[in-house]
Amino acid sequence: MSKTPLLIATAFVLCATALFAGHADARERSRAVQRTPQGGSVAVERSNARFESQRQRAWQADGQGNASASRNGRIAGVHGGSAGAERSAYRNADGSAGRQGSAYANGPNGGSASTSGGISRDADGNVTGARTTTATGANGNGYTGSTTVSDGTLVHSRSCTSAAGDVIACPRGH
C-alpha cells in the first residue's frame, strides 16, 4: 500500500488547520456585562480584517423616579475611515428630562462630518435645545449649521464655504 495518499491527506489537514486557525485569530470579539439592582453596563469590542469597533452602554436608576443612561461607540476601518457617537439621557423625579449627543465621521479620502447638541425640559415643561453640525467634503467645501429651540421658537442658520474659504450658496437637498 502506498503512503503517498496518506501523506497528501496529512499535508492537506495541516494546511487547512493552519489556514482556519489564522482566520480565527483574525476575528476577535469580547463582551462584558455587569448588572446591579440600580443599573448596569455592557461593553463590546470587535476586531477583524476589515474594522475594529467598540461600544459601551450604561444605565442607572435610584427607585425614586431618577434615571440616566449613556451609550457610545466607535469604529475604524482598515482603509482609514472612522466614525463614533456618544449619547446620554436623564429623567428626574420632578419631571425634568434631557438628552445630549454627538457623532463624527471621517472618510478615508478626506471628507468629515460632526454634530453635537442636546435638548432638555425643566420641571415646569419648558423645552430648550441646540444642535450644531459641520461637514467638509473631500474637495474642501464646507457646511456649518446650527439649530436652536427655546420657548417654542425654532431657529436654524447655515453657511457654506468653498475650499478657499469663500462663502458660497448651500446646495438644496432633493
CSV table of C-alpha atoms in Angstrom, one decimal:
chain,number,residue,atom,x,y,z
A,1,MET,CA,0.0,0.0,0.0
A,2,SER,CA,1.4,3.4,-1.0
A,3,LYS,CA,1.9,6.1,1.7
A,4,THR,CA,1.5,8.9,-0.8
A,5,PRO,CA,-2.3,9.4,-0.4
A,6,LEU,CA,-1.8,9.4,3.4
A,7,LEU,CA,1.0,12.0,3.2
A,8,ILE,CA,-1.1,14.2,0.9
A,9,ALA,CA,-4.1,13.9,3.2
A,10,THR,CA,-2.0,14.7,6.2
A,11,ALA,CA,-0.4,17.7,4.4
A,12,PHE,CA,-3.9,18.9,3.4
A,13,VAL,CA,-5.2,18.7,7.0
A,14,LEU,CA,-2.2,20.6,8.4
A,15,CYS,CA,-2.5,23.3,5.8
A,16,ALA,CA,-6.3,23.6,6.4
A,17,THR,CA,-5.8,23.7,10.1
A,18,ALA,CA,-3.2,26.5,9.8
A,19,LEU,CA,-5.4,28.4,7.4
A,20,PHE,CA,-8.5,28.2,9.6
A,21,ALA,CA,-6.5,28.9,12.8
A,22,GLY,CA,-5.1,32.0,11.2
A,23,HIS,CA,-8.5,33.1,10.1
A,24,ALA,CA,-10.0,32.5,13.5
A,25,ASP,CA,-7.2,34.6,15.1
A,26,ALA,CA,-8.1,37.5,12.8
A,27,ARG,CA,-11.6,37.7,14.3
A,28,GLU,CA,-12.0,38.7,17.9
A,29,ARG,CA,-14.9,39.6,20.0
A,30,SER,CA,-15.3,40.3,23.7
A,31,ARG,CA,-18.3,41.3,25.8
A,32,ALA,CA,-18.6,42.3,29.4
A,33,VAL,CA,-21.9,42.7,31.3
A,34,GLN,CA,-22.4,44.0,34.8
A,35,ARG,CA,-25.8,44.3,36.4
A,36,THR,CA,-27.0,45.6,39.8
A,37,PRO,CA,-30.4,46.4,41.2
A,38,GLN,CA,-29.7,50.1,40.4
A,39,GLY,CA,-28.2,49.8,37.0
A,40,GLY,CA,-25.7,48.1,34.8
A,41,SER,CA,-23.3,48.3,31.9
A,42,VAL,CA,-22.4,46.4,28.7
A,43,ALA,CA,-19.2,46.7,26.7
A,44,VAL,CA,-18.5,45.0,23.4
A,45,GLU,CA,-15.3,45.1,21.3
A,46,ARG,CA,-14.9,43.5,17.9
A,47,SER,CA,-11.9,43.2,15.6
A,48,ASN,CA,-11.5,41.6,12.2
A,49,ALA,CA,-9.6,42.1,8.9
A,50,ARG,CA,-11.9,45.0,7.8
A,51,PHE,CA,-12.6,47.0,11.0
A,52,GLU,CA,-12.2,47.4,14.7
A,53,SER,CA,-15.1,48.6,16.9
A,54,GLN,CA,-16.0,49.3,20.5
A,55,ARG,CA,-19.3,50.2,22.1
A,56,GLN,CA,-20.5,50.7,25.6
A,57,ARG,CA,-23.7,51.4,27.4
A,58,ALA,CA,-24.6,52.0,31.0
A,59,TRP,CA,-27.8,52.8,32.9
A,60,GLN,CA,-28.8,53.5,36.4
A,61,ALA,CA,-32.0,54.3,38.4
A,62,ASP,CA,-32.5,55.1,42.1
A,63,GLY,CA,-36.0,53.8,42.5
A,64,GLN,CA,-37.2,57.4,43.3
A,65,GLY,CA,-38.0,58.3,39.7
A,66,ASN,CA,-34.5,59.4,38.8
A,67,ALA,CA,-32.8,57.6,36.0
A,68,SER,CA,-30.0,58.1,33.5
A,69,ALA,CA,-28.4,56.2,30.6
A,70,SER,CA,-25.5,56.6,28.3
A,71,ARG,CA,-24.0,54.9,25.2
A,72,ASN,CA,-21.1,55.4,23.0
A,73,GLY,CA,-19.3,53.6,20.2
A,74,ARG,CA,-16.6,54.0,17.6
A,75,ILE,CA,-15.4,52.1,14.6
A,76,ALA,CA,-12.3,52.4,12.5
A,77,GLY,CA,-11.9,50.8,9.0
A,78,VAL,CA,-8.7,49.4,7.6
A,79,HIS,CA,-8.8,51.9,4.7
A,80,GLY,CA,-8.8,54.9,7.0
A,81,GLY,CA,-12.4,55.7,7.6
A,82,SER,CA,-13.7,56.1,11.2
A,83,ALA,CA,-16.9,57.1,13.0
A,84,GLY,CA,-18.1,57.4,16.5
A,85,ALA,CA,-21.1,58.6,18.6
A,86,GLU,CA,-21.9,59.4,22.2
A,87,ARG,CA,-25.4,59.8,23.7
A,88,SER,CA,-26.8,60.3,27.1
A,89,ALA,CA,-30.2,60.9,28.6
A,90,TYR,CA,-31.7,61.5,32.0
A,91,ARG,CA,-35.1,61.8,33.7
A,92,ASN,CA,-35.7,63.2,37.2
A,93,ALA,CA,-38.5,62.6,39.7
A,94,ASP,CA,-39.6,66.3,39.3
A,95,GLY,CA,-40.4,65.7,35.6
A,96,SER,CA,-37.3,67.3,34.1
A,97,ALA,CA,-35.5,65.4,31.5
A,98,GLY,CA,-33.0,65.8,28.8
A,99,ARG,CA,-30.7,64.2,26.3
A,100,GLN,CA,-27.4,65.0,24.6
A,101,GLY,CA,-25.5,63.5,21.8
A,102,SER,CA,-22.6,63.9,19.4
A,103,ALA,CA,-21.3,62.0,16.4
A,104,TYR,CA,-18.5,62.2,13.9
A,105,ALA,CA,-17.4,60.5,10.7
A,106,ASN,CA,-14.1,60.8,8.8
A,107,GLY,CA,-13.9,59.4,5.3
A,108,PRO,CA,-10.8,57.7,4.0
A,109,ASN,CA,-10.5,60.3,1.2
A,110,GLY,CA,-10.6,63.4,3.4
A,111,GLY,CA,-14.3,64.2,4.0
A,112,SER,CA,-15.6,64.6,7.5
A,113,ALA,CA,-18.7,65.5,9.5
A,114,SER,CA,-19.6,66.1,13.1
A,115,THR,CA,-22.7,67.0,15.1
A,116,SER,CA,-23.4,67.7,18.7
A,117,GLY,CA,-26.3,69.0,20.7
A,118,GLY,CA,-28.9,68.4,23.3
A,119,ILE,CA,-32.4,69.2,24.4
A,120,SER,CA,-33.9,69.5,27.9
A,121,ARG,CA,-37.2,70.0,29.6
A,122,ASP,CA,-37.4,71.6,33.0
A,123,ALA,CA,-39.8,70.6,35.8
A,124,ASP,CA,-42.3,73.3,34.5
A,125,GLY,CA,-42.3,71.8,31.0
A,126,ASN,CA,-40.1,74.5,29.3
A,127,VAL,CA,-38.1,73.0,26.4
A,128,THR,CA,-34.7,74.3,25.2
A,129,GLY,CA,-32.1,72.8,23.0
A,130,ALA,CA,-29.4,73.3,20.4
A,131,ARG,CA,-27.6,71.3,17.8
A,132,THR,CA,-24.5,72.2,15.6
A,133,THR,CA,-23.4,70.3,12.5
A,134,THR,CA,-20.3,70.7,10.4
A,135,ALA,CA,-19.2,68.9,7.3
A,136,THR,CA,-16.3,69.1,5.0
A,137,GLY,CA,-16.2,67.3,1.6
A,138,ALA,CA,-13.2,65.6,0.2
A,139,ASN,CA,-12.9,68.6,-2.2
A,140,GLY,CA,-12.6,71.0,0.8
A,141,ASN,CA,-16.1,72.6,0.6
A,142,GLY,CA,-17.7,73.0,4.0
A,143,TYR,CA,-21.0,73.3,5.7
A,144,THR,CA,-21.9,74.7,9.2
A,145,GLY,CA,-25.4,74.6,10.5
A,146,SER,CA,-27.0,75.5,13.9
A,147,THR,CA,-30.5,74.9,15.2
A,148,THR,CA,-31.9,76.1,18.5
A,149,VAL,CA,-35.3,75.8,20.1
A,150,SER,CA,-36.5,77.9,23.1
A,151,ASP,CA,-40.0,78.8,24.2
A,152,GLY,CA,-41.5,77.1,21.2
A,153,THR,CA,-39.4,79.0,18.7
A,154,LEU,CA,-37.1,77.1,16.3
A,155,VAL,CA,-34.2,79.0,14.6
A,156,HIS,CA,-31.9,77.4,12.0
A,157,SER,CA,-28.9,79.0,10.4
A,158,ARG,CA,-26.4,77.7,7.9
A,159,SER,CA,-23.4,78.7,5.9
A,160,CYS,CA,-21.3,77.0,3.2
A,161,THR,CA,-17.7,77.8,2.2
A,162,SER,CA,-15.5,76.8,-0.7
A,163,ALA,CA,-12.2,75.1,-0.3
A,164,ALA,CA,-10.6,78.6,-0.5
A,165,GLY,CA,-12.8,79.8,2.4
A,166,ASP,CA,-15.1,81.9,0.3
A,167,VAL,CA,-18.8,81.9,1.2
A,168,ILE,CA,-20.9,80.0,-1.4
A,169,ALA,CA,-24.5,79.1,-1.7
A,170,CYS,CA,-25.5,76.0,0.2
A,171,PRO,CA,-26.9,73.3,-2.1
A,172,ARG,CA,-30.5,72.3,-1.6
A,173,GLY,CA,-31.4,68.6,-0.9
A,174,HIS,CA,-33.7,66.8,-3.2
